[in-house]
Amino acid sequence: MLEISDLVHRFGERVAVDRLTAAVAPGEIVGLVGRNGAGKTTTMRAVMGILRPESGDIRWSGHAVGREDWLRFGYMPEERGLYPQMRIIDQVAYFARLHGFDPATARDKAQHWLTLLGLAGRELDKVVALSHGNQQRVQLAVALVHDPELLVLDEPFAGLDPAAVDALSEILLAEAQRGKPILFSSHQLDLVERLCERVVILEEGRVLASGTLAELRARFPLQLRVKVEGLTEWTAELSGARVLRQDADGVILALGTHADPQSILRAAQAAGPVEHFGFESGGLADIYRQLVS
């Protein structure tokens, strides 16, 4: 289990991480979300020992994380770390050798992951000849080739086409089912919502909220979507409800404790034909917008 407690780090006068606390249990996928500069990459670099935080604790399996642990972790940095003129199979096998495998085993493991990641037939290509998405696949193969105990992935889905996103998602879910803790960051909140058991939302280095999607939803009022044919400006006199946003499919209302949905329905019917009236569970994107606003 990975445990991060009261992590603090600054770059000059700027606080990058401000008393951040989080944990990733065996077999759990935890997503770090937040805008650029929220502290996601700094947190991951601290977990991997790339930077030494000013204060706080990072523990793995109950002890302070150290060099031997980092060698057993799999890391995919935001700034990719591949050798552009090296052949793919040689590159992945090289990283396996760095983790102690003999040449034959390293090459077998490299071939296994390249095949699983859809790069069979491209083994002798140089990295520079690959598309961005295929370079991402090679980078993930490097992170997985030594069968790591923990995966730390910084924006692994950036720039991938839908097919590659699906392939990578399946691999992450399979690794979690094998008991691996996985910590990853992404700006693609629909992917985070689909893959993660728990989410940690960061803003300016602080944890705004963390928990399962159901736990995060419970912190906010019920949302009601109403669409009145041809009208958007009918909500001004509603009691106990406020407009969160509106789009082509109507308005989204946040209901207060004493709001009466039936009175809202009557107000909508009085304004015109009601095309849609129903409650919606707020997605991660909605939760994020409400928190950072």
PDB file of C-alpha atoms in Angstrom:
ATOM      1  CA  MET A   1       0.000   0.000   0.000  1.00  0.00           C
ATOM      2  CA  LEU A   2       1.212   3.494  -0.877  1.00  0.00           C
ATOM      3  CA  GLU A   3       0.606   6.150   1.786  1.00  0.00           C
ATOM      4  CA  ILE A   4       1.335   9.859   1.339  1.00  0.00           C
ATOM      5  CA  SER A   5       0.989  12.033   4.451  1.00  0.00           C
ATOM      6  CA  ASP A   6       1.184  15.822   4.817  1.00  0.00           C
ATOM      7  CA  LEU A   7       3.395  16.249   1.763  1.00  0.00           C
ATOM      8  CA  VAL A   8       4.785  19.775   1.295  1.00  0.00           C
ATOM      9  CA  HIS A   9       7.035  21.084  -1.460  1.00  0.00           C
ATOM     10  CA  ARG A  10       7.858  24.529  -2.813  1.00  0.00           C
ATOM     11  CA  PHE A  11       9.583  25.854  -5.892  1.00  0.00           C
ATOM     12  CA  GLY A  12      10.950  29.160  -4.685  1.00  0.00           C
ATOM     13  CA  GLU A  13       8.029  31.109  -3.273  1.00  0.00           C
ATOM     14  CA  ARG A  14       5.412  28.968  -4.994  1.00  0.00           C
ATOM     15  CA  VAL A  15       3.832  26.191  -2.962  1.00  0.00           C
ATOM     16  CA  ALA A  16       3.471  23.251  -5.352  1.00  0.00           C
ATOM     17  CA  VAL A  17       2.114  20.732  -2.818  1.00  0.00           C
ATOM     18  CA  ASP A  18       0.458  21.863   0.408  1.00  0.00           C
ATOM     19  CA  ARG A  19       0.020  19.151   3.085  1.00  0.00           C
ATOM     20  CA  LEU A  20      -1.234  16.591   0.612  1.00  0.00           C
ATOM     21  CA  THR A  21      -2.453  13.285   2.023  1.00  0.00           C
ATOM     22  CA  ALA A  22      -3.551  10.310  -0.081  1.00  0.00           C
ATOM     23  CA  ALA A  23      -3.310   6.526  -0.227  1.00  0.00           C
ATOM     24  CA  VAL A  24      -3.497   3.770  -2.837  1.00  0.00           C
ATOM     25  CA  ALA A  25      -4.462   0.279  -1.666  1.00  0.00           C
ATOM     26  CA  PRO A  26      -3.572  -3.021  -3.365  1.00  0.00           C
ATOM     27  CA  GLY A  27      -5.641  -3.537  -6.498  1.00  0.00           C
ATOM     28  CA  GLU A  28      -6.937   0.031  -6.405  1.00  0.00           C
ATOM     29  CA  ILE A  29      -6.753   2.643  -9.156  1.00  0.00           C
ATOM     30  CA  VAL A  30      -6.631   6.177  -7.759  1.00  0.00           C
ATOM     31  CA  GLY A  31      -6.844   9.213 -10.034  1.00  0.00           C
ATOM     32  CA  LEU A  32      -5.205  12.568  -9.358  1.00  0.00           C
ATOM     33  CA  VAL A  33      -7.103  15.355 -11.105  1.00  0.00           C
ATOM     34  CA  GLY A  34      -6.634  19.091 -11.189  1.00  0.00           C
ATOM     35  CA  ARG A  35      -5.657  21.889 -13.513  1.00  0.00           C
ATOM     36  CA  ASN A  36      -2.065  22.457 -14.671  1.00  0.00           C
ATOM     37  CA  GLY A  37       0.084  23.424 -11.675  1.00  0.00           C
ATOM     38  CA  ALA A  38      -2.249  21.760  -9.148  1.00  0.00           C
ATOM     39  CA  GLY A  39       0.542  19.522  -7.811  1.00  0.00           C
ATOM     40  CA  LYS A  40      -0.044  16.222  -9.604  1.00  0.00           C
ATOM     41  CA  THR A  41       3.367  15.832 -11.233  1.00  0.00           C
ATOM     42  CA  THR A  42       5.227  17.089  -8.156  1.00  0.00           C
ATOM     43  CA  THR A  43       3.439  14.486  -6.034  1.00  0.00           C
ATOM     44  CA  MET A  44       4.345  11.689  -8.429  1.00  0.00           C
ATOM     45  CA  ARG A  45       7.965  12.775  -8.637  1.00  0.00           C
ATOM     46  CA  ALA A  46       8.131  12.754  -4.851  1.00  0.00           C
ATOM     47  CA  VAL A  47       6.693   9.222  -4.758  1.00  0.00           C
ATOM     48  CA  MET A  48       9.351   8.098  -7.249  1.00  0.00           C
ATOM     49  CA  GLY A  49      12.230   9.827  -5.425  1.00  0.00           C
ATOM     50  CA  ILE A  50      12.941  12.195  -8.326  1.00  0.00           C
ATOM     51  CA  LEU A  51      12.604  15.117  -5.929  1.00  0.00           C
ATOM     52  CA  ARG A  52      12.891  15.232  -2.174  1.00  0.00           C
ATOM     53  CA  PRO A  53       9.875  16.968  -0.623  1.00  0.00           C
ATOM     54  CA  GLU A  54      10.420  19.608   2.042  1.00  0.00           C
ATOM     55  CA  SER A  55       8.314  17.688   4.531  1.00  0.00           C
ATOM     56  CA  GLY A  56       5.832  14.866   4.839  1.00  0.00           C
ATOM     57  CA  ASP A  57       5.999  11.087   4.677  1.00  0.00           C
ATOM     58  CA  ILE A  58       5.759   8.668   1.775  1.00  0.00           C
ATOM     59  CA  ARG A  59       5.452   5.053   2.890  1.00  0.00           C
ATOM     60  CA  TRP A  60       5.308   1.783   0.979  1.00  0.00           C
ATOM     61  CA  SER A  61       4.066  -1.373   2.694  1.00  0.00           C
ATOM     62  CA  GLY A  62       4.436   0.330   6.068  1.00  0.00           C
ATOM     63  CA  HIS A  63       8.001   1.651   5.746  1.00  0.00           C
ATOM     64  CA  ALA A  64       9.555   4.854   4.427  1.00  0.00           C
ATOM     65  CA  VAL A  65       9.913   4.559   0.671  1.00  0.00           C
ATOM     66  CA  GLY A  66      13.514   4.176  -0.488  1.00  0.00           C
ATOM     67  CA  ARG A  67      15.798   3.156  -3.334  1.00  0.00           C
ATOM     68  CA  GLU A  68      14.930  -0.541  -3.280  1.00  0.00           C
ATOM     69  CA  ASP A  69      11.240   0.332  -3.469  1.00  0.00           C
ATOM     70  CA  TRP A  70      11.693   2.732  -6.386  1.00  0.00           C
ATOM     71  CA  LEU A  71      13.381  -0.038  -8.362  1.00  0.00           C
ATOM     72  CA  ARG A  72      10.226  -2.108  -7.948  1.00  0.00           C
ATOM     73  CA  PHE A  73       7.909   0.698  -9.069  1.00  0.00           C
ATOM     74  CA  GLY A  74       6.798   1.354 -12.639  1.00  0.00           C
ATOM     75  CA  TYR A  75       6.855   5.018 -13.674  1.00  0.00           C
ATOM     76  CA  MET A  76       5.545   6.782 -16.759  1.00  0.00           C
ATOM     77  CA  PRO A  77       6.658  10.431 -16.613  1.00  0.00           C
ATOM     78  CA  GLU A  78       4.783  13.279 -18.223  1.00  0.00           C
ATOM     79  CA  GLU A  79       7.961  14.195 -20.122  1.00  0.00           C
ATOM     80  CA  ARG A  80       8.619  10.940 -21.940  1.00  0.00           C
ATOM     81  CA  GLY A  81      12.044   9.379 -21.389  1.00  0.00           C
ATOM     82  CA  LEU A  82      12.740   7.300 -24.500  1.00  0.00           C
ATOM     83  CA  TYR A  83      15.847   7.198 -26.700  1.00  0.00           C
ATOM     84  CA  PRO A  84      14.592   8.331 -30.121  1.00  0.00           C
ATOM     85  CA  GLN A  85      17.237   6.583 -32.257  1.00  0.00           C
ATOM     86  CA  MET A  86      17.035   3.224 -30.463  1.00  0.00           C
ATOM     87  CA  ARG A  87      15.048   0.287 -31.803  1.00  0.00           C
ATOM     88  CA  ILE A  88      11.889  -0.383 -29.823  1.00  0.00           C
ATOM     89  CA  ILE A  89      12.667  -3.956 -28.807  1.00  0.00           C
ATOM     90  CA  ASP A  90      16.195  -3.018 -27.752  1.00  0.00           C
ATOM     91  CA  GLN A  91      14.921  -0.074 -25.764  1.00  0.00           C
ATOM     92  CA  VAL A  92      12.332  -1.959 -23.729  1.00  0.00           C
ATOM     93  CA  ALA A  93      14.764  -4.849 -23.180  1.00  0.00           C
ATOM     94  CA  TYR A  94      17.392  -2.355 -22.006  1.00  0.00           C
ATOM     95  CA  PHE A  95      15.100  -1.085 -19.265  1.00  0.00           C
ATOM     96  CA  ALA A  96      14.357  -4.665 -18.254  1.00  0.00           C
ATOM     97  CA  ARG A  97      18.124  -5.257 -17.971  1.00  0.00           C
ATOM     98  CA  LEU A  98      18.392  -2.226 -15.672  1.00  0.00           C
ATOM     99  CA  HIS A  99      16.016  -4.057 -13.342  1.00  0.00           C
ATOM    100  CA  GLY A 100      18.259  -7.096 -13.219  1.00  0.00           C
ATOM    101  CA  PHE A 101      16.948  -9.447 -15.905  1.00  0.00           C
ATOM    102  CA  ASP A 102      19.383 -11.436 -18.028  1.00  0.00           C
ATOM    103  CA  PRO A 103      19.506 -10.528 -21.750  1.00  0.00           C
ATOM    104  CA  ALA A 104      17.281 -13.393 -22.961  1.00  0.00           C
ATOM    105  CA  THR A 105      14.602 -12.871 -20.298  1.00  0.00           C
ATOM    106  CA  ALA A 106      14.689  -9.103 -20.837  1.00  0.00           C
ATOM    107  CA  ARG A 107      14.061  -9.547 -24.548  1.00  0.00           C
ATOM    108  CA  ASP A 108      11.233 -12.026 -23.934  1.00  0.00           C
ATOM    109  CA  LYS A 109       9.554  -9.623 -21.525  1.00  0.00           C
ATOM    110  CA  ALA A 110       9.984  -6.741 -23.962  1.00  0.00           C
ATOM    111  CA  GLN A 111       8.387  -8.788 -26.752  1.00  0.00           C
ATOM    112  CA  HIS A 112       5.511  -9.784 -24.464  1.00  0.00           C
ATOM    113  CA  TRP A 113       4.586  -6.206 -23.623  1.00  0.00           C
ATOM    114  CA  LEU A 114       5.082  -4.851 -27.133  1.00  0.00           C
ATOM    115  CA  THR A 115       2.737  -7.532 -28.444  1.00  0.00           C
ATOM    116  CA  LEU A 116       0.180  -6.888 -25.706  1.00  0.00           C
ATOM    117  CA  LEU A 117       0.306  -3.161 -26.425  1.00  0.00           C
ATOM    118  CA  GLY A 118      -0.331  -3.610 -30.151  1.00  0.00           C
ATOM    119  CA  LEU A 119       3.213  -3.041 -31.432  1.00  0.00           C
ATOM    120  CA  ALA A 120       3.912  -6.504 -32.854  1.00  0.00           C
ATOM    121  CA  GLY A 121       5.702  -6.073 -36.168  1.00  0.00           C
ATOM    122  CA  ARG A 122       7.206  -2.715 -35.169  1.00  0.00           C
ATOM    123  CA  GLU A 123       9.924  -4.132 -32.887  1.00  0.00           C
ATOM    124  CA  LEU A 124      12.810  -3.083 -35.143  1.00  0.00           C
ATOM    125  CA  ASP A 125      11.497   0.442 -35.754  1.00  0.00           C
ATOM    126  CA  LYS A 126      13.193   3.334 -34.049  1.00  0.00           C
ATOM    127  CA  VAL A 127      11.165   5.337 -31.576  1.00  0.00           C
ATOM    128  CA  VAL A 128      11.532   8.488 -33.677  1.00  0.00           C
ATOM    129  CA  ALA A 129       9.619   6.745 -36.510  1.00  0.00           C
ATOM    130  CA  LEU A 130       6.556   6.123 -34.342  1.00  0.00           C
ATOM    131  CA  SER A 131       3.458   8.244 -33.954  1.00  0.00           C
ATOM    132  CA  HIS A 132       2.883  10.002 -30.660  1.00  0.00           C
ATOM    133  CA  GLY A 133       0.355   7.376 -29.606  1.00  0.00           C
ATOM    134  CA  ASN A 134       2.702   4.495 -30.355  1.00  0.00           C
ATOM    135  CA  GLN A 135       5.506   6.216 -28.466  1.00  0.00           C
ATOM    136  CA  GLN A 136       3.105   6.323 -25.526  1.00  0.00           C
ATOM    137  CA  ARG A 137       2.664   2.571 -25.851  1.00  0.00           C
ATOM    138  CA  VAL A 138       6.420   2.034 -25.772  1.00  0.00           C
ATOM    139  CA  GLN A 139       6.708   4.249 -22.703  1.00  0.00           C
ATOM    140  CA  LEU A 140       4.055   2.154 -20.971  1.00  0.00           C
ATOM    141  CA  ALA A 141       5.907  -1.038 -21.953  1.00  0.00           C
ATOM    142  CA  VAL A 142       8.997   0.405 -20.262  1.00  0.00           C
ATOM    143  CA  ALA A 143       6.957   1.050 -17.099  1.00  0.00           C
ATOM    144  CA  LEU A 144       5.548  -2.503 -17.092  1.00  0.00           C
ATOM    145  CA  VAL A 145       8.409  -4.640 -18.364  1.00  0.00           C
ATOM    146  CA  HIS A 146       9.823  -5.496 -14.920  1.00  0.00           C
ATOM    147  CA  ASP A 147       6.417  -6.457 -13.438  1.00  0.00           C
ATOM    148  CA  PRO A 148       6.354  -3.558 -10.961  1.00  0.00           C
ATOM    149  CA  GLU A 149       4.643  -3.679  -7.584  1.00  0.00           C
ATOM    150  CA  LEU A 150       3.214  -0.148  -7.995  1.00  0.00           C
ATOM    151  CA  LEU A 151       2.361   1.850 -11.118  1.00  0.00           C
ATOM    152  CA  VAL A 152       2.737   5.650 -11.140  1.00  0.00           C
ATOM    153  CA  LEU A 153       1.514   7.076 -14.445  1.00  0.00           C
ATOM    154  CA  ASP A 154       1.571  10.799 -15.239  1.00  0.00           C
ATOM    155  CA  GLU A 155      -0.939  11.652 -17.993  1.00  0.00           C
ATOM    156  CA  PRO A 156      -0.726   8.216 -19.647  1.00  0.00           C
ATOM    157  CA  PHE A 157      -3.699   8.915 -21.938  1.00  0.00           C
ATOM    158  CA  ALA A 158      -2.475  12.248 -23.326  1.00  0.00           C
ATOM    159  CA  GLY A 159      -2.718  12.337 -27.106  1.00  0.00           C
ATOM    160  CA  LEU A 160      -4.011   8.778 -27.547  1.00  0.00           C
ATOM    161  CA  ASP A 161      -6.675   7.862 -30.082  1.00  0.00           C
ATOM    162  CA  PRO A 162      -9.832   6.095 -28.818  1.00  0.00           C
ATOM    163  CA  ALA A 163      -8.551   2.623 -29.733  1.00  0.00           C
ATOM    164  CA  ALA A 164      -5.312   3.203 -27.834  1.00  0.00           C
ATOM    165  CA  VAL A 165      -7.245   4.595 -24.862  1.00  0.00           C
ATOM    166  CA  ASP A 166      -9.362   1.449 -24.740  1.00  0.00           C
ATOM    167  CA  ALA A 167      -6.294  -0.806 -24.984  1.00  0.00           C
ATOM    168  CA  LEU A 168      -4.464   1.047 -22.221  1.00  0.00           C
ATOM    169  CA  SER A 169      -7.581   1.072 -20.027  1.00  0.00           C
ATOM    170  CA  GLU A 170      -7.899  -2.701 -20.320  1.00  0.00           C
ATOM    171  CA  ILE A 171      -4.263  -3.167 -19.334  1.00  0.00           C
ATOM    172  CA  LEU A 172      -4.587  -0.918 -16.279  1.00  0.00           C
ATOM    173  CA  LEU A 173      -7.726  -2.725 -15.146  1.00  0.00           C
ATOM    174  CA  ALA A 174      -6.002  -6.088 -15.619  1.00  0.00           C
ATOM    175  CA  GLU A 175      -2.982  -4.945 -13.592  1.00  0.00           C
ATOM    176  CA  ALA A 176      -5.280  -3.724 -10.815  1.00  0.00           C
ATOM    177  CA  GLN A 177      -7.080  -7.068 -10.800  1.00  0.00           C
ATOM    178  CA  ARG A 178      -3.681  -8.679 -10.219  1.00  0.00           C
ATOM    179  CA  GLY A 179      -3.427  -6.640  -7.017  1.00  0.00           C
ATOM    180  CA  LYS A 180      -1.240  -3.746  -8.139  1.00  0.00           C
ATOM    181  CA  PRO A 181      -1.909  -0.299  -6.694  1.00  0.00           C
ATOM    182  CA  ILE A 182      -2.081   2.261  -9.528  1.00  0.00           C
ATOM    183  CA  LEU A 183      -1.789   6.037  -9.175  1.00  0.00           C
ATOM    184  CA  PHE A 184      -2.353   8.050 -12.327  1.00  0.00           C
ATOM    185  CA  SER A 185      -3.159  11.601 -13.335  1.00  0.00           C
ATOM    186  CA  SER A 186      -5.282  12.783 -16.216  1.00  0.00           C
ATOM    187  CA  HIS A 187      -7.162  15.797 -17.491  1.00  0.00           C
ATOM    188  CA  GLN A 188      -9.637  13.417 -19.155  1.00  0.00           C
ATOM    189  CA  LEU A 189     -12.176  13.245 -16.363  1.00  0.00           C
ATOM    190  CA  ASP A 190     -14.428  10.763 -18.153  1.00  0.00           C
ATOM    191  CA  LEU A 191     -11.541   8.265 -18.131  1.00  0.00           C
ATOM    192  CA  VAL A 192     -10.815   8.902 -14.477  1.00  0.00           C
ATOM    193  CA  GLU A 193     -14.491   8.360 -13.682  1.00  0.00           C
ATOM    194  CA  ARG A 194     -14.549   5.132 -15.674  1.00  0.00           C
ATOM    195  CA  LEU A 195     -11.364   3.591 -14.265  1.00  0.00           C
ATOM    196  CA  CYS A 196     -10.857   4.799 -10.720  1.00  0.00           C
ATOM    197  CA  GLU A 197     -12.172   3.441  -7.456  1.00  0.00           C
ATOM    198  CA  ARG A 198     -11.214   6.719  -5.787  1.00  0.00           C
ATOM    199  CA  VAL A 199     -10.388  10.222  -6.946  1.00  0.00           C
ATOM    200  CA  VAL A 200      -8.210  12.930  -5.372  1.00  0.00           C
ATOM    201  CA  ILE A 201      -9.041  16.441  -6.601  1.00  0.00           C
ATOM    202  CA  LEU A 202      -6.206  18.966  -6.247  1.00  0.00           C
ATOM    203  CA  GLU A 203      -6.171  22.732  -6.467  1.00  0.00           C
ATOM    204  CA  GLU A 204      -3.032  24.795  -5.874  1.00  0.00           C
ATOM    205  CA  GLY A 205      -1.355  21.841  -4.199  1.00  0.00           C
ATOM    206  CA  ARG A 206      -4.179  21.173  -1.742  1.00  0.00           C
ATOM    207  CA  VAL A 207      -6.651  18.293  -1.640  1.00  0.00           C
ATOM    208  CA  LEU A 208     -10.070  19.816  -2.274  1.00  0.00           C
ATOM    209  CA  ALA A 209     -11.818  16.461  -2.002  1.00  0.00           C
ATOM    210  CA  SER A 210     -11.104  12.751  -2.175  1.00  0.00           C
ATOM    211  CA  GLY A 211     -13.204   9.611  -2.147  1.00  0.00           C
ATOM    212  CA  THR A 212     -15.310   7.428  -4.386  1.00  0.00           C
ATOM    213  CA  LEU A 213     -17.529   9.091  -6.963  1.00  0.00           C
ATOM    214  CA  ALA A 214     -20.574   8.262  -4.825  1.00  0.00           C
ATOM    215  CA  GLU A 215     -18.964   9.892  -1.789  1.00  0.00           C
ATOM    216  CA  LEU A 216     -18.100  12.996  -3.789  1.00  0.00           C
ATOM    217  CA  ARG A 217     -21.613  13.233  -5.254  1.00  0.00           C
ATOM    218  CA  ALA A 218     -23.105  13.069  -1.759  1.00  0.00           C
ATOM    219  CA  ARG A 219     -21.401  16.367  -0.912  1.00  0.00           C
ATOM    220  CA  PHE A 220     -23.474  18.303  -3.426  1.00  0.00           C
ATOM    221  CA  PRO A 221     -27.189  19.026  -3.925  1.00  0.00           C
ATOM    222  CA  LEU A 222     -29.315  16.877  -6.206  1.00  0.00           C
ATOM    223  CA  GLN A 223     -29.282  18.012  -9.830  1.00  0.00           C
ATOM    224  CA  LEU A 224     -32.412  18.287 -11.904  1.00  0.00           C
ATOM    225  CA  ARG A 225     -32.395  18.714 -15.684  1.00  0.00           C
ATOM    226  CA  VAL A 226     -35.421  20.481 -17.162  1.00  0.00           C
ATOM    227  CA  LYS A 227     -36.035  21.405 -20.771  1.00  0.00           C
ATOM    228  CA  VAL A 228     -38.931  23.649 -21.722  1.00  0.00           C
ATOM    229  CA  GLU A 229     -39.569  23.863 -25.457  1.00  0.00           C
ATOM    230  CA  GLY A 230     -38.061  27.013 -26.898  1.00  0.00           C
ATOM    231  CA  LEU A 231     -37.356  28.628 -23.506  1.00  0.00           C
ATOM    232  CA  THR A 232     -34.339  29.132 -21.270  1.00  0.00           C
ATOM    233  CA  GLU A 233     -35.383  32.130 -19.169  1.00  0.00           C
ATOM    234  CA  TRP A 234     -38.127  30.681 -16.979  1.00  0.00           C
ATOM    235  CA  THR A 235     -36.193  29.905 -13.766  1.00  0.00           C
ATOM    236  CA  ALA A 236     -35.895  33.349 -12.175  1.00  0.00           C
ATOM    237  CA  GLU A 237     -38.756  32.882  -9.697  1.00  0.00           C
ATOM    238  CA  LEU A 238     -37.900  29.341  -8.563  1.00  0.00           C
ATOM    239  CA  SER A 239     -37.599  28.783  -4.820  1.00  0.00           C
ATOM    240  CA  GLY A 240     -34.899  26.564  -3.338  1.00  0.00           C
ATOM    241  CA  ALA A 241     -33.159  25.906  -6.655  1.00  0.00           C
ATOM    242  CA  ARG A 242     -30.373  27.609  -8.566  1.00  0.00           C
ATOM    243  CA  VAL A 243     -29.168  27.248 -12.131  1.00  0.00           C
ATOM    244  CA  LEU A 244     -25.807  25.517 -12.374  1.00  0.00           C
ATOM    245  CA  ARG A 245     -25.598  25.784 -16.150  1.00  0.00           C
ATOM    246  CA  GLN A 246     -27.652  25.510 -19.294  1.00  0.00           C
ATOM    247  CA  ASP A 247     -27.089  23.980 -22.698  1.00  0.00           C
ATOM    248  CA  ALA A 248     -29.018  22.764 -25.713  1.00  0.00           C
ATOM    249  CA  ASP A 249     -30.661  20.073 -23.583  1.00  0.00           C
ATOM    250  CA  GLY A 250     -32.123  22.453 -21.013  1.00  0.00           C
ATOM    251  CA  VAL A 251     -31.032  23.778 -17.633  1.00  0.00           C
ATOM    252  CA  ILE A 252     -29.329  21.964 -14.761  1.00  0.00           C
ATOM    253  CA  LEU A 253     -30.734  22.989 -11.383  1.00  0.00           C
ATOM    254  CA  ALA A 254     -29.107  22.384  -8.001  1.00  0.00           C
ATOM    255  CA  LEU A 255     -31.833  21.706  -5.450  1.00  0.00           C
ATOM    256  CA  GLY A 256     -31.577  22.968  -1.913  1.00  0.00           C
ATOM    257  CA  THR A 257     -32.754  21.058   1.143  1.00  0.00           C
ATOM    258  CA  HIS A 258     -36.291  22.432   1.017  1.00  0.00           C
ATOM    259  CA  ALA A 259     -36.774  22.544  -2.751  1.00  0.00           C
ATOM    260  CA  ASP A 260     -40.001  20.999  -4.040  1.00  0.00           C
ATOM    261  CA  PRO A 261     -39.530  19.227  -7.402  1.00  0.00           C
ATOM    262  CA  GLN A 262     -43.287  19.260  -8.027  1.00  0.00           C
ATOM    263  CA  SER A 263     -43.430  23.049  -7.762  1.00  0.00           C
ATOM    264  CA  ILE A 264     -40.507  23.263 -10.194  1.00  0.00           C
ATOM    265  CA  LEU A 265     -42.389  21.001 -12.601  1.00  0.00           C
ATOM    266  CA  ARG A 266     -45.504  23.190 -12.322  1.00  0.00           C
ATOM    267  CA  ALA A 267     -43.409  26.301 -13.013  1.00  0.00           C
ATOM    268  CA  ALA A 268     -41.896  24.649 -16.060  1.00  0.00           C
ATOM    269  CA  GLN A 269     -45.312  23.576 -17.357  1.00  0.00           C
ATOM    270  CA  ALA A 270     -46.628  27.068 -16.860  1.00  0.00           C
ATOM    271  CA  ALA A 271     -43.766  28.396 -19.006  1.00  0.00           C
ATOM    272  CA  GLY A 272     -44.379  25.999 -21.908  1.00  0.00           C
ATOM    273  CA  PRO A 273     -44.327  22.359 -23.068  1.00  0.00           C
ATOM    274  CA  VAL A 274     -41.879  20.345 -20.935  1.00  0.00           C
ATOM    275  CA  GLU A 275     -39.668  18.153 -23.108  1.00  0.00           C
ATOM    276  CA  HIS A 276     -37.540  16.705 -20.322  1.00  0.00           C
ATOM    277  CA  PHE A 277     -37.721  16.560 -16.527  1.00  0.00           C
ATOM    278  CA  GLY A 278     -35.465  14.263 -14.513  1.00  0.00           C
ATOM    279  CA  PHE A 279     -32.747  13.931 -11.914  1.00  0.00           C
ATOM    280  CA  GLU A 280     -29.156  13.368 -12.962  1.00  0.00           C
ATOM    281  CA  SER A 281     -26.174  12.048 -11.067  1.00  0.00           C
ATOM    282  CA  GLY A 282     -23.425  14.600 -11.355  1.00  0.00           C
ATOM    283  CA  GLY A 283     -20.364  13.237 -13.128  1.00  0.00           C
ATOM    284  CA  LEU A 284     -16.792  13.899 -12.082  1.00  0.00           C
ATOM    285  CA  ALA A 285     -16.623  16.901 -14.403  1.00  0.00           C
ATOM    286  CA  ASP A 286     -19.635  18.461 -12.638  1.00  0.00           C
ATOM    287  CA  ILE A 287     -18.155  17.741  -9.209  1.00  0.00           C
ATOM    288  CA  TYR A 288     -14.819  19.222 -10.262  1.00  0.00           C
ATOM    289  CA  ARG A 289     -16.434  22.405 -11.616  1.00  0.00           C
ATOM    290  CA  GLN A 290     -18.380  22.946  -8.400  1.00  0.00           C
ATOM    291  CA  LEU A 291     -15.317  22.381  -6.212  1.00  0.00           C
ATOM    292  CA  VAL A 292     -12.931  24.664  -8.063  1.00  0.00           C
ATOM    293  CA  SER A 293     -15.520  27.396  -8.478  1.00  0.00           C
TER     294      SER A 293
END
